[in-house]
Amino acid sequence: MAPPSQLSIATSSVLRLVKEEASYHKELQQQEARIEKLQNETGDQNAEFQLKQERKAIEETKAVFPPLRQRIADATAKLENQLEAVKESGKESNVEEITKAKEAAAQAKTSYRQIA
């Protein structure tokens, strides 16, 4: 089996980072739901501590987004450079691989716009 091309590696990297970002957004929503639930509960003496811990977890999750967005932007730029290199080289390339790369770049840009 031939080793993966630089284009397929860059494509996989972008897709993995976009998936990771979606996972963090899901985690953030779950944490916010837990905080809301804790705020609505009464009578639990441990609730204040749990609330503090959940708020801390939310802040930690939110802190992940700026560096992750930068990594997505860098990986997308690298992918686009790889696409340009393939286009300029004029070599016979795997059309499916190029299509996946273009879709991954579009997906990364879309996720970035949704956040901004």
CSV table of N, CA and C in Angstrom, one decimal:
chain,number,residue,atom,x,y,z
A,1,MET,N,0.8,-1.2,0.0
A,1,MET,CA,0.0,0.0,0.0
A,1,MET,C,0.9,1.2,0.0
A,2,ALA,N,0.6,2.2,-0.9
A,2,ALA,CA,1.3,3.4,-1.0
A,2,ALA,C,1.1,4.3,0.2
A,3,PRO,N,2.1,5.0,0.7
A,3,PRO,CA,1.9,5.9,1.8
A,3,PRO,C,1.0,7.1,1.4
A,4,PRO,N,0.3,7.6,2.4
A,4,PRO,CA,-0.7,8.7,2.0
A,4,PRO,C,0.1,9.9,1.5
A,5,SER,N,-0.6,10.6,0.6
A,5,SER,CA,0.0,11.8,0.0
A,5,SER,C,-0.1,13.0,1.0
A,6,GLN,N,0.7,14.0,0.8
A,6,GLN,CA,0.7,15.2,1.7
A,6,GLN,C,-0.7,15.8,1.6
A,7,LEU,N,-1.4,15.7,0.5
A,7,LEU,CA,-2.7,16.3,0.4
A,7,LEU,C,-3.7,15.5,1.3
A,8,SER,N,-3.6,14.2,1.3
A,8,SER,CA,-4.6,13.4,2.1
A,8,SER,C,-4.2,13.6,3.6
A,9,ILE,N,-3.0,13.8,4.0
A,9,ILE,CA,-2.6,14.1,5.3
A,9,ILE,C,-3.2,15.4,5.8
A,10,ALA,N,-3.0,16.4,5.0
A,10,ALA,CA,-3.5,17.8,5.3
A,10,ALA,C,-5.1,17.7,5.4
A,11,THR,N,-5.7,17.0,4.5
A,11,THR,CA,-7.2,16.9,4.5
A,11,THR,C,-7.6,16.2,5.8
A,12,SER,N,-7.0,15.1,6.2
A,12,SER,CA,-7.3,14.4,7.5
A,12,SER,C,-7.1,15.3,8.7
A,13,SER,N,-6.1,16.1,8.6
A,13,SER,CA,-5.8,17.0,9.8
A,13,SER,C,-6.9,18.0,9.9
A,14,VAL,N,-7.3,18.6,8.8
A,14,VAL,CA,-8.4,19.6,8.9
A,14,VAL,C,-9.7,19.0,9.4
A,15,LEU,N,-10.0,17.9,8.8
A,15,LEU,CA,-11.3,17.2,9.3
A,15,LEU,C,-11.2,16.8,10.7
A,16,ARG,N,-10.1,16.4,11.2
A,16,ARG,CA,-10.0,16.0,12.6
A,16,ARG,C,-10.1,17.2,13.5
A,17,LEU,N,-9.5,18.4,13.1
A,17,LEU,CA,-9.7,19.6,14.0
A,17,LEU,C,-11.1,20.1,14.0
A,18,VAL,N,-11.8,20.0,12.8
A,18,VAL,CA,-13.2,20.5,12.8
A,18,VAL,C,-14.0,19.6,13.7
A,19,LYS,N,-13.8,18.3,13.6
A,19,LYS,CA,-14.5,17.4,14.4
A,19,LYS,C,-14.3,17.6,15.9
A,20,GLU,N,-13.0,17.9,16.2
A,20,GLU,CA,-12.6,18.2,17.6
A,20,GLU,C,-13.3,19.5,18.1
A,21,GLU,N,-13.4,20.5,17.3
A,21,GLU,CA,-14.1,21.7,17.7
A,21,GLU,C,-15.6,21.4,17.9
A,22,ALA,N,-16.2,20.7,17.1
A,22,ALA,CA,-17.6,20.3,17.2
A,22,ALA,C,-17.8,19.6,18.6
A,23,SER,N,-16.9,18.7,18.9
A,23,SER,CA,-17.0,18.0,20.2
A,23,SER,C,-16.9,18.9,21.4
A,24,TYR,N,-16.0,19.9,21.3
A,24,TYR,CA,-15.9,20.9,22.4
A,24,TYR,C,-17.2,21.7,22.5
A,25,HIS,N,-17.8,22.1,21.4
A,25,HIS,CA,-19.1,22.8,21.4
A,25,HIS,C,-20.1,22.0,22.1
A,26,LYS,N,-20.2,20.7,21.8
A,26,LYS,CA,-21.2,19.8,22.4
A,26,LYS,C,-20.9,19.7,23.9
A,27,GLU,N,-19.7,19.6,24.3
A,27,GLU,CA,-19.3,19.5,25.7
A,27,GLU,C,-19.7,20.8,26.4
A,28,LEU,N,-19.5,21.9,25.8
A,28,LEU,CA,-19.9,23.2,26.4
A,28,LEU,C,-21.4,23.3,26.6
A,29,GLN,N,-22.2,22.8,25.7
A,29,GLN,CA,-23.6,22.9,25.8
A,29,GLN,C,-24.0,21.9,27.0
A,30,GLN,N,-23.4,20.8,27.1
A,30,GLN,CA,-23.7,19.9,28.2
A,30,GLN,C,-23.4,20.5,29.5
A,31,GLN,N,-22.3,21.1,29.6
A,31,GLN,CA,-21.9,21.8,30.9
A,31,GLN,C,-22.8,22.9,31.3
A,32,GLU,N,-23.2,23.7,30.3
A,32,GLU,CA,-24.2,24.8,30.5
A,32,GLU,C,-25.5,24.2,31.0
A,33,ALA,N,-25.9,23.1,30.5
A,33,ALA,CA,-27.2,22.4,30.9
A,33,ALA,C,-27.1,21.9,32.4
A,34,ARG,N,-25.9,21.4,32.7
A,34,ARG,CA,-25.7,20.9,34.1
A,34,ARG,C,-25.7,22.1,35.1
A,35,ILE,N,-25.1,23.2,34.7
A,35,ILE,CA,-25.2,24.4,35.5
A,35,ILE,C,-26.6,24.9,35.8
A,36,GLU,N,-27.4,24.9,34.7
A,36,GLU,CA,-28.8,25.3,34.8
A,36,GLU,C,-29.5,24.4,35.7
A,37,LYS,N,-29.3,23.1,35.6
A,37,LYS,CA,-29.9,22.1,36.4
A,37,LYS,C,-29.5,22.3,37.9
A,38,LEU,N,-28.2,22.6,38.2
A,38,LEU,CA,-27.8,22.8,39.5
A,38,LEU,C,-28.4,24.1,40.1
A,39,GLN,N,-28.5,25.1,39.3
A,39,GLN,CA,-29.1,26.3,39.8
A,39,GLN,C,-30.6,26.2,40.2
A,40,ASN,N,-31.3,25.3,39.5
A,40,ASN,CA,-32.7,25.1,39.7
A,40,ASN,C,-32.9,24.2,40.9
A,41,GLU,N,-31.9,23.3,41.3
A,41,GLU,CA,-32.1,22.4,42.4
A,41,GLU,C,-31.9,23.2,43.7
A,42,THR,N,-32.7,22.8,44.7
A,42,THR,CA,-32.5,23.5,46.0
A,42,THR,C,-32.3,22.4,47.1
A,43,GLY,N,-31.7,22.8,48.2
A,43,GLY,CA,-31.6,21.9,49.3
A,43,GLY,C,-30.3,21.0,49.3
A,44,ASP,N,-29.6,21.0,48.3
A,44,ASP,CA,-28.4,20.3,48.2
A,44,ASP,C,-27.2,21.1,48.8
A,45,GLN,N,-26.6,20.6,49.9
A,45,GLN,CA,-25.6,21.4,50.5
A,45,GLN,C,-24.3,21.4,49.7
A,46,ASN,N,-24.1,20.5,48.8
A,46,ASN,CA,-23.0,20.4,48.0
A,46,ASN,C,-23.1,21.1,46.7
A,47,ALA,N,-24.3,21.7,46.4
A,47,ALA,CA,-24.6,22.3,45.2
A,47,ALA,C,-23.7,23.5,44.9
A,48,GLU,N,-23.4,24.3,45.9
A,48,GLU,CA,-22.5,25.4,45.7
A,48,GLU,C,-21.1,25.0,45.2
A,49,PHE,N,-20.6,24.0,45.8
A,49,PHE,CA,-19.3,23.5,45.3
A,49,PHE,C,-19.4,22.9,43.9
A,50,GLN,N,-20.4,22.1,43.6
A,50,GLN,CA,-20.6,21.6,42.3
A,50,GLN,C,-20.7,22.7,41.2
A,51,LEU,N,-21.5,23.7,41.6
A,51,LEU,CA,-21.7,24.8,40.7
A,51,LEU,C,-20.4,25.5,40.4
A,52,LYS,N,-19.6,25.7,41.4
A,52,LYS,CA,-18.2,26.3,41.2
A,52,LYS,C,-17.4,25.4,40.3
A,53,GLN,N,-17.4,24.1,40.5
A,53,GLN,CA,-16.6,23.2,39.7
A,53,GLN,C,-17.1,23.2,38.2
A,54,GLU,N,-18.4,23.3,38.0
A,54,GLU,CA,-18.9,23.3,36.7
A,54,GLU,C,-18.6,24.6,36.0
A,55,ARG,N,-18.6,25.7,36.7
A,55,ARG,CA,-18.3,27.0,36.1
A,55,ARG,C,-16.8,27.0,35.7
A,56,LYS,N,-16.0,26.4,36.6
A,56,LYS,CA,-14.5,26.3,36.2
A,56,LYS,C,-14.3,25.4,35.0
A,57,ALA,N,-15.1,24.4,34.9
A,57,ALA,CA,-15.0,23.5,33.7
A,57,ALA,C,-15.4,24.2,32.4
A,58,ILE,N,-16.4,25.1,32.5
A,58,ILE,CA,-16.9,25.8,31.4
A,58,ILE,C,-15.8,26.8,30.9
A,59,GLU,N,-15.1,27.5,31.9
A,59,GLU,CA,-14.1,28.4,31.6
A,59,GLU,C,-12.9,27.7,30.9
A,60,GLU,N,-12.6,26.5,31.4
A,60,GLU,CA,-11.5,25.7,30.8
A,60,GLU,C,-11.9,25.3,29.4
A,61,THR,N,-13.1,24.9,29.1
A,61,THR,CA,-13.6,24.5,27.8
A,61,THR,C,-13.5,25.7,26.9
A,62,LYS,N,-14.0,26.9,27.3
A,62,LYS,CA,-13.9,28.1,26.5
A,62,LYS,C,-12.5,28.5,26.2
A,63,ALA,N,-11.6,28.2,27.0
A,63,ALA,CA,-10.2,28.6,26.8
A,63,ALA,C,-9.6,27.8,25.7
A,64,VAL,N,-10.2,26.6,25.4
A,64,VAL,CA,-9.7,25.8,24.3
A,64,VAL,C,-9.9,26.4,22.9
A,65,PHE,N,-11.0,27.1,22.8
A,65,PHE,CA,-11.4,27.6,21.4
A,65,PHE,C,-10.4,28.5,20.7
A,66,PRO,N,-9.8,29.5,21.3
A,66,PRO,CA,-8.9,30.4,20.5
A,66,PRO,C,-7.7,29.6,19.9
A,67,PRO,N,-7.0,28.8,20.7
A,67,PRO,CA,-5.9,28.1,20.0
A,67,PRO,C,-6.4,27.1,19.0
A,68,LEU,N,-7.5,26.5,19.3
A,68,LEU,CA,-8.0,25.5,18.4
A,68,LEU,C,-8.4,26.1,17.0
A,69,ARG,N,-9.0,27.3,17.1
A,69,ARG,CA,-9.4,28.0,15.9
A,69,ARG,C,-8.1,28.4,15.1
A,70,GLN,N,-7.1,28.8,15.8
A,70,GLN,CA,-5.8,29.1,15.1
A,70,GLN,C,-5.3,27.9,14.4
A,71,ARG,N,-5.3,26.7,15.1
A,71,ARG,CA,-4.8,25.5,14.5
A,71,ARG,C,-5.7,25.1,13.3
A,72,ILE,N,-7.0,25.3,13.3
A,72,ILE,CA,-7.8,25.1,12.2
A,72,ILE,C,-7.4,26.0,11.0
A,73,ALA,N,-7.2,27.3,11.3
A,73,ALA,CA,-6.9,28.2,10.3
A,73,ALA,C,-5.5,27.8,9.7
A,74,ASP,N,-4.6,27.5,10.5
A,74,ASP,CA,-3.2,27.0,10.0
A,74,ASP,C,-3.4,25.8,9.1
A,75,ALA,N,-4.1,24.8,9.6
A,75,ALA,CA,-4.3,23.6,8.8
A,75,ALA,C,-5.0,23.8,7.5
A,76,THR,N,-6.0,24.7,7.5
A,76,THR,CA,-6.7,25.0,6.3
A,76,THR,C,-5.8,25.7,5.3
A,77,ALA,N,-5.0,26.6,5.8
A,77,ALA,CA,-4.0,27.3,4.9
A,77,ALA,C,-3.1,26.3,4.3
A,78,LYS,N,-2.6,25.4,5.1
A,78,LYS,CA,-1.7,24.3,4.6
A,78,LYS,C,-2.4,23.5,3.5
A,79,LEU,N,-3.6,23.1,3.8
A,79,LEU,CA,-4.4,22.3,2.9
A,79,LEU,C,-4.6,23.1,1.5
A,80,GLU,N,-4.9,24.4,1.6
A,80,GLU,CA,-5.1,25.2,0.4
A,80,GLU,C,-3.7,25.3,-0.4
A,81,ASN,N,-2.6,25.4,0.4
A,81,ASN,CA,-1.3,25.4,-0.3
A,81,ASN,C,-1.0,24.1,-1.0
A,82,GLN,N,-1.4,23.0,-0.4
A,82,GLN,CA,-1.2,21.7,-1.0
A,82,GLN,C,-2.1,21.6,-2.2
A,83,LEU,N,-3.3,22.1,-2.2
A,83,LEU,CA,-4.2,22.1,-3.4
A,83,LEU,C,-3.6,22.9,-4.5
A,84,GLU,N,-3.0,24.0,-4.2
A,84,GLU,CA,-2.4,24.9,-5.2
A,84,GLU,C,-1.2,24.2,-5.8
A,85,ALA,N,-0.4,23.5,-4.9
A,85,ALA,CA,0.8,22.8,-5.4
A,85,ALA,C,0.4,21.7,-6.4
A,86,VAL,N,-0.7,21.0,-6.1
A,86,VAL,CA,-1.2,19.9,-6.9
A,86,VAL,C,-1.7,20.5,-8.2
A,87,LYS,N,-2.4,21.6,-8.1
A,87,LYS,CA,-2.9,22.2,-9.3
A,87,LYS,C,-1.8,22.7,-10.2
A,88,GLU,N,-0.8,23.3,-9.6
A,88,GLU,CA,0.3,23.9,-10.4
A,88,GLU,C,1.2,22.8,-11.0
A,89,SER,N,1.4,21.7,-10.3
A,89,SER,CA,2.3,20.6,-10.8
A,89,SER,C,1.7,20.0,-12.1
A,90,GLY,N,0.4,20.0,-12.2
A,90,GLY,CA,-0.1,19.4,-13.4
A,90,GLY,C,-0.1,17.9,-13.5
A,91,LYS,N,0.3,17.3,-12.4
A,91,LYS,CA,0.4,15.8,-12.4
A,91,LYS,C,-1.0,15.2,-12.4
A,92,GLU,N,-1.0,14.0,-12.8
A,92,GLU,CA,-2.2,13.2,-12.7
A,92,GLU,C,-2.5,13.0,-11.2
A,93,SER,N,-3.5,13.5,-10.7
A,93,SER,CA,-3.8,13.4,-9.3
A,93,SER,C,-5.1,12.6,-9.1
A,94,ASN,N,-5.3,12.1,-7.9
A,94,ASN,CA,-6.5,11.4,-7.6
A,94,ASN,C,-7.6,12.4,-7.4
A,95,VAL,N,-8.6,12.4,-8.3
A,95,VAL,CA,-9.7,13.3,-8.3
A,95,VAL,C,-10.5,13.3,-7.0
A,96,GLU,N,-10.7,12.1,-6.5
A,96,GLU,CA,-11.4,11.9,-5.2
A,96,GLU,C,-10.7,12.6,-4.1
A,97,GLU,N,-9.3,12.4,-4.1
A,97,GLU,CA,-8.5,13.1,-3.0
A,97,GLU,C,-8.7,14.6,-3.1
A,98,ILE,N,-8.6,15.1,-4.3
A,98,ILE,CA,-8.7,16.6,-4.4
A,98,ILE,C,-10.1,17.1,-4.0
A,99,THR,N,-11.1,16.3,-4.4
A,99,THR,CA,-12.5,16.7,-4.0
A,99,THR,C,-12.7,16.6,-2.4
A,100,LYS,N,-12.1,15.6,-1.8
A,100,LYS,CA,-12.2,15.6,-0.3
A,100,LYS,C,-11.5,16.7,0.3
A,101,ALA,N,-10.3,17.1,-0.3
A,101,ALA,CA,-9.6,18.2,0.3
A,101,ALA,C,-10.3,19.5,0.1
A,102,LYS,N,-11.0,19.7,-1.0
A,102,LYS,CA,-11.8,21.0,-1.2
A,102,LYS,C,-13.0,21.0,-0.2
A,103,GLU,N,-13.6,19.9,0.0
A,103,GLU,CA,-14.7,19.8,0.9
A,103,GLU,C,-14.3,20.0,2.3
A,104,ALA,N,-13.1,19.5,2.7
A,104,ALA,CA,-12.6,19.8,4.0
A,104,ALA,C,-12.3,21.2,4.3
A,105,ALA,N,-11.7,21.9,3.3
A,105,ALA,CA,-11.4,23.3,3.4
A,105,ALA,C,-12.7,24.1,3.5
A,106,ALA,N,-13.7,23.8,2.7
A,106,ALA,CA,-15.0,24.5,2.8
A,106,ALA,C,-15.7,24.2,4.2
A,107,GLN,N,-15.6,23.0,4.7
A,107,GLN,CA,-16.1,22.7,6.0
A,107,GLN,C,-15.5,23.5,7.1
A,108,ALA,N,-14.1,23.6,7.0
A,108,ALA,CA,-13.4,24.4,8.0
A,108,ALA,C,-13.8,25.9,8.0
A,109,LYS,N,-13.9,26.4,6.8
A,109,LYS,CA,-14.3,27.8,6.6
A,109,LYS,C,-15.7,28.0,7.2
A,110,THR,N,-16.6,27.1,6.9
A,110,THR,CA,-18.0,27.2,7.3
A,110,THR,C,-18.1,27.2,8.9
A,111,SER,N,-17.3,26.3,9.5
A,111,SER,CA,-17.3,26.2,10.9
A,111,SER,C,-16.7,27.4,11.6
A,112,TYR,N,-15.8,28.0,10.9
A,112,TYR,CA,-15.1,29.2,11.4
A,112,TYR,C,-16.1,30.4,11.3
A,113,ARG,N,-16.9,30.5,10.2
A,113,ARG,CA,-17.9,31.5,10.1
A,113,ARG,C,-19.0,31.4,11.1
A,114,GLN,N,-19.4,30.1,11.4
A,114,GLN,CA,-20.5,29.9,12.4
A,114,GLN,C,-20.1,30.4,13.8
A,115,ILE,N,-18.8,30.3,14.1
A,115,ILE,CA,-18.4,30.7,15.4
A,115,ILE,C,-18.2,32.2,15.5
A,116,ALA,N,-17.7,32.8,14.4
A,116,ALA,CA,-17.4,34.2,14.4
A,116,ALA,C,-18.6,35.1,14.5
